[in-house]
Structures are given as C-alpha cells and as structure tokens.
Amino acid sequence: QKEVEQNSGPLSVPEGAIASLNCTYSDRGSQSFFWYRQYSGKSPELIMFIYSNGDKEDGRFTAQLNKASQYVSLLIRDSQPSDSATYLCAVNSNSGYALNFGKGTSLLVTP
Amino acid sequence: DAMVIQNPRYQVTQFGKPVTLSCSQTLNHNVMYWYQQKSSQAPKLLFHYYDKDFNNEADTPDNFQSRRPNTSFCFLDIRSPGLGDAAMYLCATSLRGRTGTQYFGPGTRLLVL
C-alpha cells in the first residue's frame, strides 16, 4: 500500500520563526510532490510543488525533496499567525493519476 | 472568476435516505474528483473522471456512485447513507496532464441522523 506519512502535530512556532514540516512516502515510483494548505473547515489549496531533488523556493515557502531518502519537506520562513493551518503532503506517481494525501500536520503560529 | 462550486454546503439526511451532492466548475478542466474527508484524516479519493471515463477506487463502497453528465457538472450519489458516511465531501478538478495541481471546491458537510 502506498503511504504518505506526516507528523500530525500540532507544531507550534512563534511568529517570525521558521516552521519545518516533514513528510515521508513509501512508493519509490513517486514522481511529483505537492503541499496543500487547509484552513479549519475549508478545502485544501495548493501552495507548492516539486519534481526534482533539491530545493524550490517561492516567497516565504521552500520545498525540499530527497528521493533517495523518500523525504519531502516544507519550510515556512518568517511564519505568520495567518499560516496557522493544516499542511497536507501529497504524492503523485507516474503509474497512477490520483494524488495520495498524508493526514496533514497542524501548524500553529503564536503571536 | 473561474471556480469549483459545490452544493449544498451543508446537507443533513436520515440514515438510509438517498442523498445527492453536486459539483460544477467553470475552469474547463477535463478531470474531476470526489474525495471524502473525515476529521483529522487525509482526503480519501472515491472516484475520478477523465472526461467521461469513470475511475472507481478499489475500496470505494458500492453505496457511493457518481455521474458526470457533461464537462461542467459532476454528482455524488450516496444510496443509503450510514452514520459512518458523515464527512466533508470535496470535489476537485485538474487538467489531464497536471493531475497533481487540483482545484478544490468549498466542500459539502454531510450529517447523517
């Protein structure tokens, strides 16, 4: 069974700090990796994607991928209270078209 | 603005009483998805359509069915809801070549009494 694992949290960081969210996946055939943000009671929203090993930066967000270790992470710099949400890691393999979501990590940014 | 719309936003039904949830999109995406999400759990894919081609996930209960009469609309039918079917139902869309980039509707919260 293809699994995506995340620490459920909550991860609490002070405002202005770096939040680090981690995700591991079991399917070595996975090719594409996504981070979705989900506010409480709302639907998921795509914030980052990464396909190649290394780092990808977009504003305050950096996605990191290590396929050898089957590990993907999301860094949020200068965390704001508005970043408080659940962050879902999702993985897409070439052999399938469906996204496999993790359960999400709850992030709380305290003022 | 292009978007994914779900109706109703909240649905209360009785145990065993059929219910239909609807989804429409103005993004002109050819792929549409239905997910079930329970509290503190990952969204669970129930079905997806590539254009009119229907794809059912292996562990989706027979109680759940779907229809896509045209590109813009998709329906989720729950034939005999049980208490365990209470959840948020999310509709999403994507382009065929970019299935990881999905656009979600606001969801329908289903309560089964």
Short mmCIF file of C-alpha atoms in Angstrom, two decimals:
data_model
loop_
_atom_site.label_atom_id
_atom_site.label_comp_id
_atom_site.label_asym_id
_atom_site.label_seq_id
_atom_site.Cartn_x
_atom_site.Cartn_y
_atom_site.Cartn_z
CA GLN A 1 0.00 0.00 0.00
CA LYS A 2 1.34 3.39 -0.98
CA GLU A 3 1.58 5.56 2.10
CA VAL A 4 2.35 9.16 2.84
CA GLU A 5 3.29 9.83 6.44
CA GLN A 6 3.26 13.10 8.32
CA ASN A 7 3.54 14.01 11.96
CA SER A 8 0.05 15.18 12.93
CA GLY A 9 1.35 17.85 15.31
CA PRO A 10 0.35 20.34 16.39
CA LEU A 11 3.61 22.06 15.56
CA SER A 12 3.77 25.34 17.44
CA VAL A 13 6.20 28.07 16.40
CA PRO A 14 6.44 31.72 17.42
CA GLU A 15 5.69 34.44 14.92
CA GLY A 16 8.71 35.21 12.77
CA ALA A 17 10.31 31.79 13.23
CA ILE A 18 10.90 29.09 10.61
CA ALA A 19 8.34 26.29 10.54
CA SER A 20 9.60 22.95 9.23
CA LEU A 21 7.07 20.38 8.06
CA ASN A 22 8.14 16.90 7.08
CA CYS A 23 6.71 14.08 5.00
CA THR A 24 7.87 10.60 4.02
CA TYR A 25 6.43 8.38 1.32
CA SER A 26 6.65 4.68 0.61
CA ASP A 27 6.29 4.45 -3.18
CA ARG A 28 9.70 4.76 -4.82
CA GLY A 29 7.93 5.31 -8.15
CA SER A 30 6.58 8.63 -6.94
CA GLN A 31 7.44 11.46 -9.28
CA SER A 32 5.64 14.58 -8.16
CA PHE A 33 5.20 16.06 -4.72
CA PHE A 34 2.79 18.68 -3.53
CA TRP A 35 2.00 20.70 -0.44
CA TYR A 36 -1.57 21.76 0.16
CA ARG A 37 -2.70 24.10 2.91
CA GLN A 38 -6.07 23.54 4.56
CA TYR A 39 -7.57 26.03 6.97
CA SER A 40 -10.00 24.66 9.52
CA GLY A 41 -13.36 23.93 7.91
CA LYS A 42 -12.07 24.87 4.45
CA SER A 43 -10.88 22.93 1.43
CA PRO A 44 -7.24 22.26 0.51
CA GLU A 45 -5.32 24.82 -1.54
CA LEU A 46 -2.11 24.08 -3.44
CA ILE A 47 0.84 26.14 -2.23
CA MET A 48 3.93 24.35 -3.59
CA PHE A 49 5.00 21.52 -5.84
CA ILE A 50 8.38 19.95 -6.51
CA TYR A 51 9.52 17.34 -9.00
CA SER A 52 13.33 17.24 -8.72
CA ASN A 53 15.73 16.59 -5.88
CA GLY A 54 16.84 19.73 -4.10
CA ASP A 55 15.16 22.91 -3.01
CA LYS A 56 12.47 25.01 -4.62
CA GLU A 57 11.68 28.44 -3.25
CA ASP A 58 8.54 30.52 -3.66
CA GLY A 59 8.36 33.61 -1.47
CA ARG A 60 8.45 32.53 2.17
CA PHE A 61 7.98 28.87 1.23
CA THR A 62 10.72 26.38 0.36
CA ALA A 63 10.02 22.80 -0.64
CA GLN A 64 12.82 20.26 -0.29
CA LEU A 65 12.93 16.84 -1.92
CA ASN A 66 15.24 13.90 -1.35
CA LYS A 67 14.10 10.94 -3.44
CA ALA A 68 16.83 8.63 -2.16
CA SER A 69 15.52 9.09 1.38
CA GLN A 70 11.89 9.31 0.19
CA TYR A 71 11.52 12.52 2.08
CA VAL A 72 9.93 15.85 1.26
CA SER A 73 9.69 18.89 3.48
CA LEU A 74 8.21 22.37 3.54
CA LEU A 75 9.90 25.29 5.22
CA ILE A 76 7.96 28.44 6.02
CA ARG A 77 10.14 31.41 6.81
CA ASP A 78 9.00 34.40 8.87
CA SER A 79 5.93 32.45 9.99
CA GLN A 80 2.77 34.50 10.48
CA PRO A 81 -0.35 33.72 12.51
CA SER A 82 -2.19 33.53 9.17
CA ASP A 83 -0.02 30.49 8.34
CA SER A 84 -1.79 28.54 11.08
CA ALA A 85 -3.44 25.69 9.21
CA THR A 86 -3.06 22.01 8.41
CA TYR A 87 -0.46 21.26 5.74
CA LEU A 88 -1.13 18.22 3.60
CA CYS A 89 1.66 16.45 1.78
CA ALA A 90 0.52 14.76 -1.44
CA VAL A 91 2.34 12.42 -3.78
CA ASN A 92 1.62 11.51 -7.40
CA SER A 93 3.26 8.62 -9.21
CA ASN A 94 3.64 8.17 -12.94
CA SER A 95 1.76 4.89 -12.83
CA GLY A 96 -1.34 6.46 -11.37
CA TYR A 97 -3.13 9.72 -11.75
CA ALA A 98 -4.56 10.01 -8.28
CA LEU A 99 -2.96 12.05 -5.54
CA ASN A 100 -2.12 10.20 -2.35
CA PHE A 101 -2.50 12.54 0.60
CA GLY A 102 -0.97 12.37 4.04
CA LYS A 103 -3.10 13.14 7.09
CA GLY A 104 -1.52 16.54 7.45
CA THR A 105 0.46 18.43 10.05
CA SER A 106 -1.32 21.06 12.08
CA LEU A 107 0.75 24.25 12.37
CA LEU A 108 0.08 26.90 14.98
CA VAL A 109 1.94 30.19 14.75
CA THR A 110 1.68 32.11 18.01
CA PRO A 111 1.94 35.94 18.12
CA ASP B 1 -13.69 34.16 -11.56
CA ALA B 2 -13.18 30.58 -12.63
CA MET B 3 -14.03 28.27 -9.81
CA VAL B 4 -15.34 24.99 -8.43
CA ILE B 5 -18.77 25.21 -6.84
CA GLN B 6 -20.38 22.67 -4.57
CA ASN B 7 -23.99 22.48 -3.48
CA PRO B 8 -25.29 22.28 -0.92
CA ARG B 9 -22.62 23.42 1.54
CA TYR B 10 -24.35 21.54 4.35
CA GLN B 11 -26.56 18.53 3.97
CA VAL B 12 -28.46 16.74 6.71
CA THR B 13 -30.00 13.42 5.85
CA GLN B 14 -31.51 10.49 7.66
CA PHE B 15 -29.98 7.08 7.97
CA GLY B 16 -30.72 5.20 4.74
CA LYS B 17 -32.21 8.15 2.87
CA PRO B 18 -30.51 8.72 -0.50
CA VAL B 19 -28.67 11.96 -0.98
CA THR B 20 -27.04 13.66 -3.98
CA LEU B 21 -24.22 16.16 -3.80
CA SER B 22 -23.38 18.32 -6.77
CA CYS B 23 -20.27 19.94 -8.14
CA SER B 24 -19.82 22.33 -11.03
CA GLN B 25 -16.76 24.00 -12.47
CA THR B 26 -16.01 26.90 -14.76
CA LEU B 27 -12.33 26.03 -15.18
CA ASN B 28 -13.00 23.80 -18.20
CA HIS B 29 -10.85 21.09 -16.63
CA ASN B 30 -11.26 17.61 -18.05
CA VAL B 31 -10.60 15.75 -14.80
CA MET B 32 -12.98 15.83 -11.85
CA TYR B 33 -12.53 14.11 -8.49
CA TRP B 34 -14.64 13.29 -5.46
CA TYR B 35 -12.94 12.97 -2.08
CA GLN B 36 -14.26 12.07 1.34
CA GLN B 37 -12.52 13.71 4.31
CA LYS B 38 -13.24 12.89 7.93
CA SER B 39 -11.96 14.92 10.84
CA SER B 40 -8.15 14.90 11.17
CA GLN B 41 -7.82 12.48 8.27
CA ALA B 42 -6.41 12.70 4.79
CA PRO B 43 -8.77 13.32 1.90
CA LYS B 44 -9.72 9.91 0.54
CA LEU B 45 -10.30 9.63 -3.18
CA LEU B 46 -13.62 7.99 -4.05
CA PHE B 47 -13.76 8.42 -7.85
CA HIS B 48 -12.36 10.45 -10.67
CA TYR B 49 -13.35 11.15 -14.26
CA TYR B 50 -11.08 11.76 -17.21
CA ASP B 51 -13.59 13.42 -19.46
CA LYS B 52 -16.33 10.78 -19.46
CA ASP B 53 -14.09 7.90 -18.42
CA PHE B 54 -15.06 6.86 -14.93
CA ASN B 55 -12.46 5.53 -12.48
CA ASN B 56 -13.60 3.98 -9.24
CA GLU B 57 -11.12 3.49 -6.39
CA ALA B 58 -10.93 -0.14 -5.33
CA ASP B 59 -12.04 0.49 -1.76
CA THR B 60 -14.92 2.88 -2.52
CA PRO B 61 -18.09 1.31 -1.10
CA ASP B 62 -20.81 0.31 -3.55
CA ASN B 63 -23.08 2.67 -1.66
CA PHE B 64 -21.32 5.56 -3.43
CA GLN B 65 -21.91 6.30 -7.09
CA SER B 66 -21.14 9.17 -9.38
CA ARG B 67 -22.40 10.76 -12.57
CA ARG B 68 -20.82 13.28 -14.90
CA PRO B 69 -23.45 14.35 -17.43
CA ASN B 70 -21.19 16.95 -19.04
CA THR B 71 -17.79 18.62 -18.66
CA SER B 72 -19.00 21.12 -16.11
CA PHE B 73 -21.03 19.01 -13.71
CA CYS B 74 -20.40 16.00 -11.53
CA PHE B 75 -22.66 14.38 -8.93
CA LEU B 76 -22.03 12.12 -5.97
CA ASP B 77 -24.91 9.84 -5.03
CA ILE B 78 -24.98 8.09 -1.68
CA ARG B 79 -27.67 5.46 -1.99
CA SER B 80 -28.17 4.51 1.64
CA PRO B 81 -26.16 6.76 3.94
CA GLY B 82 -24.92 5.28 7.16
CA LEU B 83 -23.64 7.07 10.24
CA GLY B 84 -20.10 6.35 9.08
CA ASP B 85 -20.66 8.35 5.91
CA ALA B 86 -20.86 11.62 7.81
CA ALA B 87 -17.92 13.61 6.48
CA MET B 88 -16.83 16.51 4.33
CA TYR B 89 -17.14 15.69 0.63
CA LEU B 90 -14.73 17.56 -1.58
CA CYS B 91 -14.93 17.98 -5.32
CA ALA B 92 -11.76 18.88 -7.19
CA THR B 93 -10.70 19.44 -10.78
CA SER B 94 -7.49 19.38 -12.74
CA LEU B 95 -6.12 19.32 -16.24
CA ARG B 96 -5.33 15.87 -17.55
CA GLY B 97 -1.60 16.46 -17.77
CA ARG B 98 -1.39 18.18 -14.38
CA THR B 99 -3.28 15.91 -12.03
CA GLY B 100 -1.25 16.99 -9.02
CA THR B 101 -2.47 20.55 -9.32
CA GLN B 102 -6.01 20.22 -8.14
CA TYR B 103 -8.54 22.95 -7.51
CA PHE B 104 -10.96 22.16 -4.74
CA GLY B 105 -14.47 23.33 -4.18
CA PRO B 106 -15.54 24.52 -0.73
CA GLY B 107 -16.92 21.09 0.18
CA THR B 108 -20.25 19.75 1.37
CA ARG B 109 -20.52 18.81 5.03
CA LEU B 110 -22.80 15.78 5.32
CA LEU B 111 -24.52 14.92 8.57
CA VAL B 112 -26.40 11.62 8.91
CA LEU B 113 -29.01 11.37 11.66
#
